[in-house]
PDB file of C-alpha atoms in Angstrom:
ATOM      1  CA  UNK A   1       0.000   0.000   0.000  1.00  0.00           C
ATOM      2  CA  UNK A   2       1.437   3.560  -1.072  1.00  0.00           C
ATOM      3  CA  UNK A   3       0.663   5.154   2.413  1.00  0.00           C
ATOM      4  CA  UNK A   4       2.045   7.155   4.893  1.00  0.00           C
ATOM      5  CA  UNK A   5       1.192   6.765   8.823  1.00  0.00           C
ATOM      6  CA  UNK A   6       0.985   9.373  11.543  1.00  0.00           C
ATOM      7  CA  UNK A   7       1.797   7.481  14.960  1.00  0.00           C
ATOM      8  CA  UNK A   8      -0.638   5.159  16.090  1.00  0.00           C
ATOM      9  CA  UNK A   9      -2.872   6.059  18.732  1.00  0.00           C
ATOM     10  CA  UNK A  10      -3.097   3.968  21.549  1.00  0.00           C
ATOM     11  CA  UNK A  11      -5.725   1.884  22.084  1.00  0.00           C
ATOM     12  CA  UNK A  12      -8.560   2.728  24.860  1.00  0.00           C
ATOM     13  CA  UNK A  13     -10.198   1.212  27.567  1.00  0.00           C
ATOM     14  CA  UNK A  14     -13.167  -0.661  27.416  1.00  0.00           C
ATOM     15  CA  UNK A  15     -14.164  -2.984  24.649  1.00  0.00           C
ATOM     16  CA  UNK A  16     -13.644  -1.186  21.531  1.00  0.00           C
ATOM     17  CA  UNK A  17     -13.094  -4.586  19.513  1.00  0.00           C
ATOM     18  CA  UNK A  18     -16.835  -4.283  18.584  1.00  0.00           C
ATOM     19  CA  UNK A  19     -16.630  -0.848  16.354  1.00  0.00           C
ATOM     20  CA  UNK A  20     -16.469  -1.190  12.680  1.00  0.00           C
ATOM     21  CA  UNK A  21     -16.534   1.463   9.828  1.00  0.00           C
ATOM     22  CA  UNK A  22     -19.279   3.181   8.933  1.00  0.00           C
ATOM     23  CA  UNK A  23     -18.750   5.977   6.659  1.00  0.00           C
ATOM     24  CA  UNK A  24     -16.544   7.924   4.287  1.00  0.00           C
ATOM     25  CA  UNK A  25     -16.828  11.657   4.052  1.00  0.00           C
ATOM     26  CA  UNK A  26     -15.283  13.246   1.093  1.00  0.00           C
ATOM     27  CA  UNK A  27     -14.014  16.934   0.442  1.00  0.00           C
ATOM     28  CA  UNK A  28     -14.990  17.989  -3.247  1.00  0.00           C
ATOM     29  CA  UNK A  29     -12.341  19.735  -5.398  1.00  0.00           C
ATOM     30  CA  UNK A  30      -9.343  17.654  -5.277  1.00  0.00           C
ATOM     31  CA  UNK A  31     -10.443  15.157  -3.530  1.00  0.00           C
ATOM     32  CA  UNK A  32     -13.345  13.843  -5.591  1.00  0.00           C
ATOM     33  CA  UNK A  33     -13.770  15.811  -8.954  1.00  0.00           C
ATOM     34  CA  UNK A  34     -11.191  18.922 -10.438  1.00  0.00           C
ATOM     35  CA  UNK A  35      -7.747  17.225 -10.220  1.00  0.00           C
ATOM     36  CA  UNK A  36      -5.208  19.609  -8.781  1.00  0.00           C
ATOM     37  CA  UNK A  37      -8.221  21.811  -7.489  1.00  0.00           C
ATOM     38  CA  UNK A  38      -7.602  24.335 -10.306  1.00  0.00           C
ATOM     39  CA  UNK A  39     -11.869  25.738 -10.657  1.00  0.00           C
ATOM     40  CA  UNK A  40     -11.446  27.872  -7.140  1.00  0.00           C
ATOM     41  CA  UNK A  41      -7.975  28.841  -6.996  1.00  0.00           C
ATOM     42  CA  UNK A  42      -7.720  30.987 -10.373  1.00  0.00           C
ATOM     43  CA  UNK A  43     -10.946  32.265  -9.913  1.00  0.00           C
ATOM     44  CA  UNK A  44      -9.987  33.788  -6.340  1.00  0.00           C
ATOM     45  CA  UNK A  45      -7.062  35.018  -8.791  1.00  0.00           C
ATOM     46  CA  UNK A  46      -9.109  36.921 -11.215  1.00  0.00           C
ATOM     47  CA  UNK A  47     -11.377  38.364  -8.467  1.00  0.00           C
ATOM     48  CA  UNK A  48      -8.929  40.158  -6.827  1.00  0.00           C
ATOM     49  CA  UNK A  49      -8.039  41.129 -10.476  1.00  0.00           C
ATOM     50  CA  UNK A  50     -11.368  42.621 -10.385  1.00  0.00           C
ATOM     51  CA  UNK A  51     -10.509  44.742  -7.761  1.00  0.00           C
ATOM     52  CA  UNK A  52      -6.694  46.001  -9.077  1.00  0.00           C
ATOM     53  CA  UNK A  53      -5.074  43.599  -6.829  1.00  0.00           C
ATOM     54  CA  UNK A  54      -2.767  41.205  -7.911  1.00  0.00           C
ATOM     55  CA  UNK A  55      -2.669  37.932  -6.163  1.00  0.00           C
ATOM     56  CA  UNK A  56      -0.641  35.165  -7.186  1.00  0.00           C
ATOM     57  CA  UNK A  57      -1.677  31.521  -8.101  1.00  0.00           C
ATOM     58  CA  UNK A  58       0.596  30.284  -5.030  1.00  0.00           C
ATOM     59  CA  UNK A  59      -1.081  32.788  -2.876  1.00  0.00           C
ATOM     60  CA  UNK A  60      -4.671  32.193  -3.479  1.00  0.00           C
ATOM     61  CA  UNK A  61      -3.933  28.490  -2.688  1.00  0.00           C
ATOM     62  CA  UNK A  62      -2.732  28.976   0.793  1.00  0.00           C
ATOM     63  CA  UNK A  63      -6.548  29.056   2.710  1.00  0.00           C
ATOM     64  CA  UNK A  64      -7.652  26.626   0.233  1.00  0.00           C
ATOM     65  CA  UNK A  65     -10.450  24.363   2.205  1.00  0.00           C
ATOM     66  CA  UNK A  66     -12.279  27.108   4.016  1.00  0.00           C
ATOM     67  CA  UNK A  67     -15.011  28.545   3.064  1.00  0.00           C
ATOM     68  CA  UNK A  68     -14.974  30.893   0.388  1.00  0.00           C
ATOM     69  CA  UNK A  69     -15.591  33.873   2.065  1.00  0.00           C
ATOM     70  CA  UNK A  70     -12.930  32.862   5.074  1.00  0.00           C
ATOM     71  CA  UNK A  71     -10.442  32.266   2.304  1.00  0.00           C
ATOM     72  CA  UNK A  72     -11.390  35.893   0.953  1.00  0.00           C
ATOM     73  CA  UNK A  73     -10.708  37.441   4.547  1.00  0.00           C
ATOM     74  CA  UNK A  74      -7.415  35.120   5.408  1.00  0.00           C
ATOM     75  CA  UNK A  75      -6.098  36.553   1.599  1.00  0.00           C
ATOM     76  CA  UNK A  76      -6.861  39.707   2.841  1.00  0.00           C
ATOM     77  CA  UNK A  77      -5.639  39.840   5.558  1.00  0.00           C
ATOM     78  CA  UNK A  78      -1.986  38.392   3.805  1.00  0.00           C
ATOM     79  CA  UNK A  79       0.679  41.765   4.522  1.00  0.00           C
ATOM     80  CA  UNK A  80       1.364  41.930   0.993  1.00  0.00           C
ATOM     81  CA  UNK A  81      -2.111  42.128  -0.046  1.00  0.00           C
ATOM     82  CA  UNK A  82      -3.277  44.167   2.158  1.00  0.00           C
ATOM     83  CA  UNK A  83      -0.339  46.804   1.675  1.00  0.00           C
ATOM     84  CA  UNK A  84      -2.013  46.585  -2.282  1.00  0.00           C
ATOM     85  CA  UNK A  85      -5.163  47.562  -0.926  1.00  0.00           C
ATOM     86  CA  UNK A  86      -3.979  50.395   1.069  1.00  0.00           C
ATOM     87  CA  UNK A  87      -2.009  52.135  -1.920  1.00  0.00           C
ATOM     88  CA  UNK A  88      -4.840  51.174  -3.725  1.00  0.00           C
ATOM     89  CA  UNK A  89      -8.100  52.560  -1.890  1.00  0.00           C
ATOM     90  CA  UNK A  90      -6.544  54.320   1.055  1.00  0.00           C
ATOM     91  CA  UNK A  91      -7.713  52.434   3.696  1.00  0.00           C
ATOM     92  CA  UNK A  92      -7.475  49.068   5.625  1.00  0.00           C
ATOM     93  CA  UNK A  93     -10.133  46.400   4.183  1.00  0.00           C
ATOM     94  CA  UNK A  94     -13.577  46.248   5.896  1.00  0.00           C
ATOM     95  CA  UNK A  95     -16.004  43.760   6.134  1.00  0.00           C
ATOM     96  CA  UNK A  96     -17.968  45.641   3.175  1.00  0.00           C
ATOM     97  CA  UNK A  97     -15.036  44.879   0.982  1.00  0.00           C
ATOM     98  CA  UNK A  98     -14.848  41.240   1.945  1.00  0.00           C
ATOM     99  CA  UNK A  99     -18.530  41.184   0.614  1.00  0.00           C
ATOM    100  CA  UNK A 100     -17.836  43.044  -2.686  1.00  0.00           C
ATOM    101  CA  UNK A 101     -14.875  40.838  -3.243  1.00  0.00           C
ATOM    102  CA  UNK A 102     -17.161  37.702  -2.617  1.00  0.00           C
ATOM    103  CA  UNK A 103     -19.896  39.325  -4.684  1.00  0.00           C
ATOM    104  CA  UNK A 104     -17.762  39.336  -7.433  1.00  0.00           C
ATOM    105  CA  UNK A 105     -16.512  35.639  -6.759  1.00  0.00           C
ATOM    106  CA  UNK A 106     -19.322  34.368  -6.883  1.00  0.00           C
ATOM    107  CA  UNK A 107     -20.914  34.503 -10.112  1.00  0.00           C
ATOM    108  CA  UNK A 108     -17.450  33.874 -11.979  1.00  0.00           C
ATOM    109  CA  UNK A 109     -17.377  31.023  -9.626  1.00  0.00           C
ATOM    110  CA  UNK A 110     -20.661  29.484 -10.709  1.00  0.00           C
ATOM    111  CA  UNK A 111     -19.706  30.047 -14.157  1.00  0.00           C
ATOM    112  CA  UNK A 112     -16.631  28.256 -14.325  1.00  0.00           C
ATOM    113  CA  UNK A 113     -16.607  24.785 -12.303  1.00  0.00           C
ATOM    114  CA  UNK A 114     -18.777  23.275 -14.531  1.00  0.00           C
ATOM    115  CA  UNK A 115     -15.282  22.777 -16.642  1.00  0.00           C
ATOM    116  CA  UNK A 116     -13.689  21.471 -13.703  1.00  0.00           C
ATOM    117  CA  UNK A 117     -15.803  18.593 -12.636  1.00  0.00           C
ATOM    118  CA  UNK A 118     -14.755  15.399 -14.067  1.00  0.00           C
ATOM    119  CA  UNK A 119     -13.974  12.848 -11.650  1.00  0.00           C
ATOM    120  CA  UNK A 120     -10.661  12.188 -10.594  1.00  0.00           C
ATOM    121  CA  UNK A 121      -9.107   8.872 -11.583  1.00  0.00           C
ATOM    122  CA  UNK A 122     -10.016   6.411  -9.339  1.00  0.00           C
ATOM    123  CA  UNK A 123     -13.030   7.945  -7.408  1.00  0.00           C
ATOM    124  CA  UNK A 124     -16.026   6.518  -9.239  1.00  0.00           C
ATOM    125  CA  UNK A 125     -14.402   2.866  -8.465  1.00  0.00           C
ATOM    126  CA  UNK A 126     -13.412   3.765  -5.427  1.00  0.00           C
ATOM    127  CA  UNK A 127     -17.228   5.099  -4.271  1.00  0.00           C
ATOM    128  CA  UNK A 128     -18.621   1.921  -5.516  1.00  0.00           C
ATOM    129  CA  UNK A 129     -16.399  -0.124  -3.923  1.00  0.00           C
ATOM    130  CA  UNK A 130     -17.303   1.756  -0.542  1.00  0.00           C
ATOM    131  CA  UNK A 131     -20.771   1.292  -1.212  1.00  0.00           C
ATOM    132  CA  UNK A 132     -19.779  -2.612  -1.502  1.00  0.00           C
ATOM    133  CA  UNK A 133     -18.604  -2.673   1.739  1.00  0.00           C
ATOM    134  CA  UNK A 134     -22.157  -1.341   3.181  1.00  0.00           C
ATOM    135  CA  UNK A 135     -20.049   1.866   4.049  1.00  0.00           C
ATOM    136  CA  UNK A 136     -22.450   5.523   3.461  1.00  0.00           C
ATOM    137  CA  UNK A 137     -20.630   8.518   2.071  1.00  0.00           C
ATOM    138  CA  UNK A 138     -21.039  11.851   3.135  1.00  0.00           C
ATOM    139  CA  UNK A 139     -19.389  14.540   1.500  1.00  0.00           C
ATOM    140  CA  UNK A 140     -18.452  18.314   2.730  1.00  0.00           C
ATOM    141  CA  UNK A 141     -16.928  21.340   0.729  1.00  0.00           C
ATOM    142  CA  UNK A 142     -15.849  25.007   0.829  1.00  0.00           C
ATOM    143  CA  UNK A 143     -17.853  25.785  -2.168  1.00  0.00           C
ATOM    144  CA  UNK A 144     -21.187  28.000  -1.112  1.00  0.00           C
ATOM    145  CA  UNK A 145     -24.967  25.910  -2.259  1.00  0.00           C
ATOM    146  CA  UNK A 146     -25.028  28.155  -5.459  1.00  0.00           C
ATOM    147  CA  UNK A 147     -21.666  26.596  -6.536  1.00  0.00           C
ATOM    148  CA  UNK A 148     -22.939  23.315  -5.370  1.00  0.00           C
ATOM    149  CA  UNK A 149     -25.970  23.642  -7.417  1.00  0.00           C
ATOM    150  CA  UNK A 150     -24.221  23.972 -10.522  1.00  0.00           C
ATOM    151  CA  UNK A 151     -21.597  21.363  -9.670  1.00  0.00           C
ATOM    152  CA  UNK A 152     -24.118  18.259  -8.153  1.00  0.00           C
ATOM    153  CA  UNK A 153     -25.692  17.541 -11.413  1.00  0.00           C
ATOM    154  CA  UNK A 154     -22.610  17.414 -13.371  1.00  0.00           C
ATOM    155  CA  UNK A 155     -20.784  15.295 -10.877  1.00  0.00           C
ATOM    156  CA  UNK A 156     -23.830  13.177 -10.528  1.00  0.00           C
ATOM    157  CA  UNK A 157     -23.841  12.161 -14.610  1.00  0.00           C
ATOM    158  CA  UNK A 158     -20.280  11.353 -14.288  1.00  0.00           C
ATOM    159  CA  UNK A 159     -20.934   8.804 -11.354  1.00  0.00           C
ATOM    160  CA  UNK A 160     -20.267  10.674  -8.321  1.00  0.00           C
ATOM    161  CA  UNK A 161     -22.963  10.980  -5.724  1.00  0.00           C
ATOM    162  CA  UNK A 162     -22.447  10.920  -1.943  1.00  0.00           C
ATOM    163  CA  UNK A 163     -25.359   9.836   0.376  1.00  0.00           C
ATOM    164  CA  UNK A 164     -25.088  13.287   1.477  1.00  0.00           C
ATOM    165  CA  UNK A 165     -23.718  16.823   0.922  1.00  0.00           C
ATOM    166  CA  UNK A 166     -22.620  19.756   3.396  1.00  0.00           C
ATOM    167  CA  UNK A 167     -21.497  22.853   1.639  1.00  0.00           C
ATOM    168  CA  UNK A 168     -19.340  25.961   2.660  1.00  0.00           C
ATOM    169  CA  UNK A 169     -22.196  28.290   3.444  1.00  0.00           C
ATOM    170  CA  UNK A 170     -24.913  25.821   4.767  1.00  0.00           C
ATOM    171  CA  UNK A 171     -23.960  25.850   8.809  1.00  0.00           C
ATOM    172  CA  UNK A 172     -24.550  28.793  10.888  1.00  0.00           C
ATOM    173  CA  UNK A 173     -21.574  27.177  13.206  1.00  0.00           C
ATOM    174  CA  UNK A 174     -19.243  28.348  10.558  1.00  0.00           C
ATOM    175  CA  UNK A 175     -16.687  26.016   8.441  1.00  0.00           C
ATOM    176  CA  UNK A 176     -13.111  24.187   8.022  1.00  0.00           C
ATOM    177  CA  UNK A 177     -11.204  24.207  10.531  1.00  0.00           C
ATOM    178  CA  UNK A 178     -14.218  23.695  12.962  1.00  0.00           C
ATOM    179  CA  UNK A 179     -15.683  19.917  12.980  1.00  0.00           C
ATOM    180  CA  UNK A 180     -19.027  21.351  12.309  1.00  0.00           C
ATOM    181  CA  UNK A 181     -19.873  20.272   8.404  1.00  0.00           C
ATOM    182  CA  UNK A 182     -17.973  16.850   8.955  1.00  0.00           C
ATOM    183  CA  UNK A 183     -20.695  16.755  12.449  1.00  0.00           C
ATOM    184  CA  UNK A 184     -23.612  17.480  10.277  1.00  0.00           C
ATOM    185  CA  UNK A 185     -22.783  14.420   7.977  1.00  0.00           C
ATOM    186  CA  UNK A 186     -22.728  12.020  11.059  1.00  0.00           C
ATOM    187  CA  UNK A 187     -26.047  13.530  12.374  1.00  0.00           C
ATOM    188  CA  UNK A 188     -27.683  13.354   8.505  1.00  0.00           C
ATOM    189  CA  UNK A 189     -25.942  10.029   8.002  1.00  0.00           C
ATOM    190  CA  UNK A 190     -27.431   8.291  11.046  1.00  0.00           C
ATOM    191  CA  UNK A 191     -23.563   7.457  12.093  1.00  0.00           C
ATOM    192  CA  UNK A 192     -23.394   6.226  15.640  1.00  0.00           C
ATOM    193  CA  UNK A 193     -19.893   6.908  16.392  1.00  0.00           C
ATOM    194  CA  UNK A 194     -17.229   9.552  14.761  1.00  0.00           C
ATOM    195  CA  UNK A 195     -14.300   7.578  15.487  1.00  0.00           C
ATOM    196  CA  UNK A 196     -16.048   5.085  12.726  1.00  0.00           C
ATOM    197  CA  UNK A 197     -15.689   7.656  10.097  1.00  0.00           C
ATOM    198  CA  UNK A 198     -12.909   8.452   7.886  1.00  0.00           C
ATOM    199  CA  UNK A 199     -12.553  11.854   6.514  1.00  0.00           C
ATOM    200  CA  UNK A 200     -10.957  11.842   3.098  1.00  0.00           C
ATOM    201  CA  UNK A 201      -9.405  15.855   1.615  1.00  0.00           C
ATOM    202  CA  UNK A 202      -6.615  17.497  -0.001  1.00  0.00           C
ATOM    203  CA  UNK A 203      -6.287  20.326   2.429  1.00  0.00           C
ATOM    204  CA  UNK A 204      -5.083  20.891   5.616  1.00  0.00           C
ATOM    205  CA  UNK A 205      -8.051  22.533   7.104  1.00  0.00           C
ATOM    206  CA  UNK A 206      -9.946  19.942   5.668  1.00  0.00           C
ATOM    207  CA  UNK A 207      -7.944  17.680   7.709  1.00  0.00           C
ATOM    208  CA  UNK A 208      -8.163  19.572  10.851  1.00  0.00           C
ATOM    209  CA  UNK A 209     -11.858  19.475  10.374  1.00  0.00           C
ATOM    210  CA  UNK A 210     -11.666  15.960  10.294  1.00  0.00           C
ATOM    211  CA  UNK A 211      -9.352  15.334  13.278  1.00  0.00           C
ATOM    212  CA  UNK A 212     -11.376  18.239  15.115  1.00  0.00           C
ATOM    213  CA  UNK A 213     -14.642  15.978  14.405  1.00  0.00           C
ATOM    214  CA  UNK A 214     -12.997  12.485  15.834  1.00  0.00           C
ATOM    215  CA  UNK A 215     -12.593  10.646  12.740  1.00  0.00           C
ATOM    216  CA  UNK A 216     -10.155   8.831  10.650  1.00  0.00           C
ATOM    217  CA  UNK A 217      -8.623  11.724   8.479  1.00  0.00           C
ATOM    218  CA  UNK A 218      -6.876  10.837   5.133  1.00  0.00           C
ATOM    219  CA  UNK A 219      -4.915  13.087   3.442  1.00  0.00           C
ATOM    220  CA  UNK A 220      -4.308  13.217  -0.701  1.00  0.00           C
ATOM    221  CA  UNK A 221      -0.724  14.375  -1.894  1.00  0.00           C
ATOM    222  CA  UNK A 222      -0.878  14.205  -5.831  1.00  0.00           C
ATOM    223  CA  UNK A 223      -4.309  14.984  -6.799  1.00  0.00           C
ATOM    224  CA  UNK A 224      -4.959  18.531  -4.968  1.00  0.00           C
ATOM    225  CA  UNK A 225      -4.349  21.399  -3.351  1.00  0.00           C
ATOM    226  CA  UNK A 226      -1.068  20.669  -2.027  1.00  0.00           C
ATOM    227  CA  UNK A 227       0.769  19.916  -5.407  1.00  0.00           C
ATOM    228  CA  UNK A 228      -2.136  22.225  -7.974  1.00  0.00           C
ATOM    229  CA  UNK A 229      -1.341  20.308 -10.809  1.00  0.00           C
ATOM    230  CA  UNK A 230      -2.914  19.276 -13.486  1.00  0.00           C
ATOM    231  CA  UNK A 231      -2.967  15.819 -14.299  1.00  0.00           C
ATOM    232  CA  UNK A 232      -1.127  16.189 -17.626  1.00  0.00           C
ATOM    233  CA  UNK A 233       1.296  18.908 -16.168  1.00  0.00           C
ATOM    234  CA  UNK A 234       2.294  15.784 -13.608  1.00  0.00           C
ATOM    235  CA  UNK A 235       2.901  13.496 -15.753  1.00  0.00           C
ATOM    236  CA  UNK A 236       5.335  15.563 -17.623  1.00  0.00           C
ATOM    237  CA  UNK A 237       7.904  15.751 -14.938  1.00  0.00           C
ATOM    238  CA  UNK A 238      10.176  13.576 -14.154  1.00  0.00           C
ATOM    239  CA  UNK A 239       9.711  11.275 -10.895  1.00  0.00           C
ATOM    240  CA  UNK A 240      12.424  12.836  -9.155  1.00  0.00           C
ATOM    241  CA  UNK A 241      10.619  16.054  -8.926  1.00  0.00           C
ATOM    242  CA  UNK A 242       6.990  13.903  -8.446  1.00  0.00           C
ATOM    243  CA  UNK A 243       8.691  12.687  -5.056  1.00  0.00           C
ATOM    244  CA  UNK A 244       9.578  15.737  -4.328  1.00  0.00           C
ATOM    245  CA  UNK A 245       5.996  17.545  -4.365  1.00  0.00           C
ATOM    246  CA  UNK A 246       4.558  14.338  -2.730  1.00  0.00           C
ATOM    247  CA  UNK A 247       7.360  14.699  -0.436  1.00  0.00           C
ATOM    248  CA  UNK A 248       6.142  17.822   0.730  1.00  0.00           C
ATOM    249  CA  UNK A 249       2.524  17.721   0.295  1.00  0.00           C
ATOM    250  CA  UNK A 250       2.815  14.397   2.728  1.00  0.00           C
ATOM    251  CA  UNK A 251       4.715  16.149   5.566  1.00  0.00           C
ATOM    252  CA  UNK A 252       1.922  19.232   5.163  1.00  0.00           C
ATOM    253  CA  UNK A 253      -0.718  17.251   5.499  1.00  0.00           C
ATOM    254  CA  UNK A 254       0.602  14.317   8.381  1.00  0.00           C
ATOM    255  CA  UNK A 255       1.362  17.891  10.466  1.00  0.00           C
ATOM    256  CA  UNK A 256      -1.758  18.886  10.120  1.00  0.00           C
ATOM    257  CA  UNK A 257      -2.820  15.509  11.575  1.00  0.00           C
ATOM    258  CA  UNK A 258      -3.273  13.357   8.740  1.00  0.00           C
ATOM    259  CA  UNK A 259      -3.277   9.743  10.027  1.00  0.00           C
ATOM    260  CA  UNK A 260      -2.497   8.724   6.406  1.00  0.00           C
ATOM    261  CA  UNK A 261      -1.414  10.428   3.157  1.00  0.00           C
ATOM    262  CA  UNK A 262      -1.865   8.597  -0.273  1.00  0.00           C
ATOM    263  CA  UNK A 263      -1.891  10.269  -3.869  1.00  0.00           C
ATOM    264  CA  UNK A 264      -5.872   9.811  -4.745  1.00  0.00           C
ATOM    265  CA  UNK A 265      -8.772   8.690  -3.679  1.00  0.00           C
ATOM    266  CA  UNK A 266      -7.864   5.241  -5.989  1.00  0.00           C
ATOM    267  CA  UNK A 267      -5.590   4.426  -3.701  1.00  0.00           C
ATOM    268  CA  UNK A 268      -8.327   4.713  -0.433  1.00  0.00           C
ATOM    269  CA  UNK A 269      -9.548   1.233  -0.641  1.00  0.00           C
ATOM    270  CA  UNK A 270      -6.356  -0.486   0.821  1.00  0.00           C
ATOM    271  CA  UNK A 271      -6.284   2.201   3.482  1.00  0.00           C
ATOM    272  CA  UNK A 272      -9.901   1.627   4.432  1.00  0.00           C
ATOM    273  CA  UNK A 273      -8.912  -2.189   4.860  1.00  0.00           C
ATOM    274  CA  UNK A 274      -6.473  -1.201   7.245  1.00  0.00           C
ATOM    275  CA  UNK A 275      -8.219   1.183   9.607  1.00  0.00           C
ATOM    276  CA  UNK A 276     -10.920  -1.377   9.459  1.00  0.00           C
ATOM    277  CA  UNK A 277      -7.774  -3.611  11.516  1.00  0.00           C
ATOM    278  CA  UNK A 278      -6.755  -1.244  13.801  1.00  0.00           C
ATOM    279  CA  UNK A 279     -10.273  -0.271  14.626  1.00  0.00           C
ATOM    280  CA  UNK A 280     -10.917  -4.369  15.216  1.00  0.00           C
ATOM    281  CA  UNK A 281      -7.590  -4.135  17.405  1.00  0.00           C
ATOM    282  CA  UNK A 282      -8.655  -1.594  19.534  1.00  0.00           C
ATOM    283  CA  UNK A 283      -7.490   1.836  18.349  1.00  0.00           C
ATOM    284  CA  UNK A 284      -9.140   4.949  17.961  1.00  0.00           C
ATOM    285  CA  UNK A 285      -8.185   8.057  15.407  1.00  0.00           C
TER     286      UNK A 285
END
């Protein structure tokens, strides 16, 4: 199994032999559809453009798993940004201009991740094969309802349709990095226990949402946020410089408290075997 492990936990008292798996729940954009989650990242990009603020591809990936208008406000409040805005407008960024910017997001947002929502390699076998194993699969995102309304559909003809769906804007609790839209997936999903879930993203709020929830939390190197590649772009250089993006995407993700890292979601099903073991053996995420 291509994996990486975070240290074990130990196991608990009591009788925890008797748990068993009971769900998967899936981040969206580079996780299950847009490899290298390219549709939100360019479009925070030309935004800002919007606004006469230049902010770099590298840069708008940095708060990638929050919610849309949390990433706005982290990007914001980035020094060099914000120095742009001053020269620019005169004045420290409000709240009014975190809306505008968002305003404008949005409906270039909407527009363009219809082109970015193929499945990634890997993820229609690997639902099916989750659904084989009587597992559910729940599903949260940073992308607000509108941009899951456009995005459902087309994920749904291509074969990918969790049991359920949380997005960025739907929970008054807030988002990533709180537990709260991974929580709302147990409570819709009828799940009896968190530490028999296994959250699955490409981010490391998205992990931290997951280990903040109690669960399992898996973290993808190759196919996201981490490494922003497209899939043809990655497999035009040469492995050396694969490792080394894996390299680092891994050690991102395991510190932000990844229990595993593997490239895709096609590689999932081997690590879903294995927390099934430890979770026979005892342990707990």
């Amino acid at each position: 199994m291509n994996a990486r492990f975070s240290t074990p936990s130990a196991p608990p008292s009591g009788n925890p032999a008797s748990q068993a798996l009971q769900a998967v729940i899936f981040d969206w954009a580079g996780t299950l559809v847009d490899f290298g989650s390219l549709a939100p990242t360019q479009i925070f990009v030309d935004a800002f453009a919007t606004f006469g603020i230049t902010v770099s591809l590298a840069e708008a990936r940095g708060p990638m798993g929050l919610s849309k208008r949390d990433h706005i406000r982290t990007l914001l409040a980035e020094p060099a940004i914000q120095v742009q805005w001053q020269q620019r407008f005169g004045n420290a960024s409000t709240e009014a201009d975190i809306d505008a910017i968002y305003e404008r997001f949005m409906p270039m947002q909407i527009d363009k991740v219809g082109h970015y929502s193929r499945p990634i390699p890997g993820a229609v076998d690997t639902l099916g094969w989750l659904r084989g194993q009587g597992l559910k699969i729940g599903s949260c995102s940073g992308y607000p309802q509108p941009v899951m309304d456009v995005l459902l559909p087309l994920a749904r003809k291509e074969g990918i349709a969790p049991d359920h769906v949380v997005a960025g804007d739907a929970l008054a609790a807030g988002g990533r990095p709180g537990p709260y839209m991974a929580l709302a997936n147990v409570l819709a999903l009828s799940i009896s226990d968190v530490g028999a879930c296994i959250k699955v993203d490409d981010t490391t709020p998205g992990i931290s949402e997951g280990r903040n929830a109690g669960m399992w939390c898996v973290g993808l190197t190759l196919s996201g946020n981490e490494v922003g590649l497209t899939q043809q772009a990655l497999a035009a250089l040469p492995e050396s410089a694969v490792s080394t993006l894996r390299d680092t995407a891994a050690s991102r993700l395991l510190q932000a408290g990844a229990h595993y890292v593997i490239d895709s979601v096609a590689a999932l099903p081997d690590v879903v075997a294995d927390i099934g073991r430890r979770l026979a053996a005892g342990e707990r995420p």
